[in-house]
Coordinates of C-alpha atoms in Angstrom, one line a residue:
M818 CA -76.7 122.7 -83.5
N819 CA -77.1 119.1 -82.4
V820 CA -80.9 119.0 -81.7
E821 CA -80.9 115.9 -79.6
K822 CA -78.0 117.0 -77.4
E823 CA -79.7 120.5 -76.9
L824 CA -83.0 118.8 -76.1
A825 CA -81.3 116.6 -73.4
K826 CA -79.6 119.6 -71.9
R827 CA -82.7 121.7 -71.7
L828 CA -84.7 118.8 -70.2
M829 CA -82.0 118.4 -67.5
D830 CA -82.0 122.1 -66.8
E831 CA -85.7 122.3 -66.6
G832 CA -86.0 119.7 -63.9
D833 CA -89.5 119.1 -62.6
S834 CA -92.0 119.1 -65.5
G835 CA -95.0 119.8 -63.2
N836 CA -95.0 123.5 -64.1
R837 CA -95.0 122.7 -67.8
Q838 CA -98.0 120.3 -67.4
A839 CA -99.9 122.9 -65.5
G840 CA -99.1 125.5 -68.1
Y841 CA -100.2 123.1 -70.9
N842 CA -103.5 122.4 -69.1
N843 CA -104.1 126.2 -68.7
E844 CA -103.4 126.7 -72.4
I845 CA -105.8 124.1 -73.5
S846 CA -108.5 125.5 -71.2
F847 CA -107.9 129.0 -72.7
Y848 CA -108.3 127.7 -76.3
E849 CA -111.5 125.9 -75.3
L850 CA -112.7 129.1 -73.7
V851 CA -112.3 131.1 -77.0
A852 CA -113.9 128.2 -79.0
S853 CA -116.9 128.2 -76.6
G854 CA -117.9 131.6 -77.8
N855 CA -118.2 132.9 -74.2
M856 CA -117.3 136.6 -74.7
C857 CA -117.9 137.5 -71.0
R858 CA -115.4 134.9 -69.7
L859 CA -112.9 135.8 -72.5
E860 CA -112.9 139.5 -71.4
E861 CA -112.3 138.4 -67.8
A862 CA -109.4 136.3 -69.0
L863 CA -107.9 139.1 -71.1
K864 CA -107.6 141.3 -68.0
T865 CA -104.9 139.0 -66.6
I866 CA -103.3 137.3 -69.7
G867 CA -100.9 140.2 -70.4
S868 CA -99.3 140.3 -67.0
S869 CA -99.3 136.5 -66.5
Q870 CA -97.9 135.4 -69.8
I871 CA -94.5 133.6 -69.5
L872 CA -93.1 133.1 -73.0
G873 CA -90.5 130.6 -74.0
V874 CA -87.5 131.9 -75.9
L875 CA -88.0 131.4 -79.7
S876 CA -85.9 134.4 -80.6
Q877 CA -83.4 136.6 -78.7
N878 CA -85.2 139.6 -80.3
K879 CA -88.0 140.6 -78.0
L880 CA -90.4 141.7 -80.7
R881 CA -89.8 138.8 -83.0
N882 CA -90.2 136.4 -80.0
F883 CA -93.6 137.9 -79.2
K884 CA -94.6 137.7 -82.9
Y885 CA -93.7 134.0 -83.0
H886 CA -95.7 133.2 -79.9
T887 CA -98.7 135.2 -81.2
I888 CA -98.6 133.4 -84.6
I889 CA -98.6 130.1 -82.8
L890 CA -101.5 131.2 -80.6
T891 CA -103.5 132.3 -83.7
A892 CA -102.9 128.9 -85.4
L893 CA -104.0 126.9 -82.3
V894 CA -107.1 129.0 -81.7
S895 CA -108.2 128.7 -85.3
R896 CA -107.8 124.8 -85.1
F897 CA -109.8 124.6 -81.8
C898 CA -112.5 126.7 -83.3
I899 CA -112.6 124.4 -86.4
E900 CA -113.0 121.5 -84.0
A901 CA -115.9 123.3 -82.4
G902 CA -117.7 123.8 -85.7
L903 CA -116.3 127.0 -87.3
E904 CA -116.1 126.7 -91.1
I905 CA -112.6 125.8 -92.2
S906 CA -112.3 128.5 -94.9
V907 CA -113.5 131.2 -92.4
A908 CA -111.0 130.0 -89.7
Y909 CA -108.0 129.8 -92.1
N910 CA -108.7 133.1 -93.8
L911 CA -109.1 134.8 -90.5
S912 CA -105.9 133.3 -89.3
D913 CA -104.1 134.5 -92.4
I914 CA -105.4 138.0 -91.9
Y915 CA -104.2 138.2 -88.3
I916 CA -100.8 136.7 -89.1
E917 CA -100.2 139.2 -91.9
L918 CA -101.0 142.0 -89.4
I919 CA -98.6 140.5 -86.8
D920 CA -95.9 140.2 -89.5
V921 CA -95.9 144.0 -90.2
A922 CA -96.3 145.2 -86.6
N923 CA -93.5 147.3 -85.3
T924 CA -93.9 147.1 -81.6
T925 CA -94.8 144.6 -78.9
E926 CA -97.7 146.8 -78.0
E927 CA -99.1 146.5 -81.6
V928 CA -98.7 142.8 -81.5
Y929 CA -100.5 142.6 -78.1
A930 CA -103.4 144.7 -79.5
I931 CA -103.6 142.4 -82.6
Q932 CA -103.5 139.3 -80.3
N933 CA -106.5 140.5 -78.3
D934 CA -108.4 141.5 -81.4
M935 CA -107.8 138.1 -82.8
L936 CA -109.0 136.3 -79.7
R937 CA -112.1 138.5 -79.6
G938 CA -112.7 137.9 -83.3
Y939 CA -112.6 134.1 -83.1
C940 CA -114.7 134.1 -79.9
R941 CA -117.3 136.3 -81.5
K942 CA -117.5 134.0 -84.6
M943 CA -118.1 131.1 -82.3
S944 CA -120.7 133.0 -80.4
D945 CA -122.5 133.9 -83.6
L946 CA -122.2 130.3 -84.8
S947 CA -124.3 129.1 -81.9
K948 CA -127.0 131.7 -82.6
N949 CA -127.3 131.7 -86.4
R950 CA -130.3 129.3 -86.4
V951 CA -132.0 131.2 -83.7
V952 CA -135.0 133.5 -84.4
S953 CA -136.1 134.9 -81.0
R954 CA -134.2 136.9 -78.6
H955 CA -135.3 134.7 -75.7
I956 CA -133.4 131.7 -77.2
V957 CA -130.3 133.8 -77.9
V958 CA -130.3 134.9 -74.2
A959 CA -131.0 131.3 -73.1
I960 CA -128.0 130.0 -75.0
D961 CA -125.8 132.7 -73.7
Y962 CA -126.9 131.9 -70.2
I963 CA -126.1 128.2 -70.6
R964 CA -122.7 128.9 -72.0
S965 CA -121.9 131.3 -69.2
H966 CA -123.1 128.9 -66.5
I967 CA -122.1 125.6 -67.9
Q968 CA -120.4 124.7 -64.5
E969 CA -123.7 125.0 -62.7
N970 CA -126.5 122.4 -62.2
L971 CA -128.6 123.9 -64.9
T972 CA -132.3 123.1 -65.2
V973 CA -135.1 124.3 -67.5
E974 CA -136.6 126.0 -64.4
S975 CA -133.4 127.8 -63.4
I976 CA -132.8 129.1 -66.9
A977 CA -136.5 130.2 -67.2
D978 CA -136.2 132.0 -63.9
S979 CA -133.1 133.8 -64.9
L980 CA -134.9 135.1 -68.0
S981 CA -138.1 135.9 -66.1
L982 CA -140.0 133.5 -68.4
N983 CA -142.5 130.6 -67.8
S984 CA -140.6 127.3 -68.0
S985 CA -143.2 125.6 -70.2
Y986 CA -143.2 128.5 -72.6
L987 CA -139.3 128.5 -72.8
S988 CA -139.3 124.7 -73.3
K989 CA -141.8 124.9 -76.2
L990 CA -140.0 127.8 -77.8
F991 CA -136.6 126.2 -77.6
K992 CA -137.8 122.9 -79.1
Q993 CA -139.5 124.8 -81.9
E994 CA -136.5 126.9 -82.8
M995 CA -133.6 124.6 -82.0
G996 CA -135.1 121.3 -83.0
I997 CA -134.2 119.6 -79.6
T998 CA -135.4 120.0 -76.1
L999 CA -133.8 122.5 -73.8
S1000 CA -132.8 119.7 -71.4
R1001 CA -131.1 117.8 -74.2
Y1002 CA -129.2 120.9 -75.3
I1003 CA -127.9 121.5 -71.7
R1004 CA -126.8 117.9 -71.6
D1005 CA -125.1 118.0 -75.0
Q1006 CA -123.2 121.2 -74.1
K1007 CA -121.9 119.7 -70.8
I1008 CA -120.9 116.5 -72.5
N1009 CA -119.1 118.5 -75.3
V1010 CA -117.1 120.3 -72.6
A1011 CA -116.4 117.0 -70.9
C1012 CA -115.2 115.4 -74.2
N1013 CA -112.8 118.3 -74.7
M1014 CA -111.4 117.9 -71.2
L1015 CA -111.0 114.2 -71.5
R1016 CA -109.3 114.6 -74.9
H1017 CA -106.8 117.2 -73.8
L1018 CA -106.5 117.2 -70.0
D1019 CA -105.6 114.7 -67.2
E1020 CA -108.5 115.5 -64.9
S1021 CA -110.4 112.6 -63.3
S1022 CA -114.0 111.8 -64.0
L1023 CA -114.8 113.0 -60.5
T1024 CA -113.1 116.4 -61.1
I1025 CA -114.9 116.8 -64.5
A1026 CA -118.3 115.8 -62.9
N1027 CA -117.8 118.4 -60.2
Y1028 CA -116.6 121.1 -62.6
L1029 CA -119.7 120.6 -64.8
G1030 CA -122.2 120.6 -61.9
F1031 CA -123.3 117.0 -62.0
S1032 CA -124.9 115.7 -58.9
S1033 CA -122.4 112.9 -58.6
Q1034 CA -119.6 111.1 -60.5
S1035 CA -121.9 108.1 -61.2
H1036 CA -124.5 110.4 -62.7
F1037 CA -121.9 112.0 -64.9
I1038 CA -120.7 108.6 -66.1
Q1039 CA -124.2 107.5 -66.8
V1040 CA -125.1 110.6 -68.8
F1041 CA -121.8 110.5 -70.7
K1042 CA -122.2 106.8 -71.7
K1043 CA -125.8 107.4 -72.7
T1044 CA -124.7 110.3 -75.0
T1045 CA -121.4 108.9 -76.4
G1046 CA -121.8 105.2 -76.1
M1047 CA -118.6 105.0 -74.0
T1048 CA -117.6 105.6 -70.4
P1049 CA -115.4 108.7 -69.8
E1050 CA -112.3 106.5 -69.4
E1051 CA -113.1 104.5 -72.6
Y1052 CA -113.5 107.8 -74.4
R1053 CA -110.1 109.1 -73.0
R1054 CA -108.3 105.9 -74.0
R1055 CA -109.6 106.3 -77.6
N1056 CA -109.2 110.0 -78.0
Y1057 CA -106.5 111.4 -75.6
H1058 CA -104.5 114.1 -77.5
Q1059 CA -106.1 112.9 -80.7
S1060 CA -107.2 116.0 -82.6
W1061 CA -106.2 118.2 -85.5
M1062 CA -102.6 117.9 -84.3
N1063 CA -102.2 114.4 -85.8
G1064 CA -105.3 114.3 -88.0
E1065 CA -106.6 110.9 -86.9
T1066 CA -108.2 109.0 -84.1
E1067 CA -107.8 105.4 -83.0
E1068 CA -110.2 102.8 -84.5

């Protein structure tokens, strides 16, 4: 097969690449969801992923095609979790285990079950990772609440209210156990999500600001620059699509 000729043919047949771009953005958002450790949102996503999956043709054999796609998904999820802080040896060994299971599966139903188990497994590891320094149940629940409501305009008071706790008590406990203030933790989590979006997606600063519940675009830019030392656009120029995929970033 002449690869360049086949590529040109497929690009011509495909026509508008808008659907591909939208699909890519959705894929990145899904990988980030798993790496966030948000089990509740993952379970919601898994309810629709089966029926909405449109797979490219990597093999004419239906079972083999699904296996290939699931192996690719496993590899990508493991890398995103590594970027989010999962220990490399844990991520790689977990990936190897699931790929071995996929390899010997005999039906697409088996592969689908392994795929969902893999996604839950990585997401659970990321959830545990964020809690392994935590002692009290109050802080565990507070972290879960922040992750599940990252798109809202979170405050110490709103989080304390949701947990039926005194805000001063929660603030003191959080600083004592986590080593940073609750407000700083909220800010850092929002900026981490913003960095991932800027690195992988084409969304504007305004869209990201709205998505993460900032009061305005200017406030988002101000907080982002204070945290990273760069404006969102400067960060995007330096880091867009720079990740484990090419192993380096611009200097």
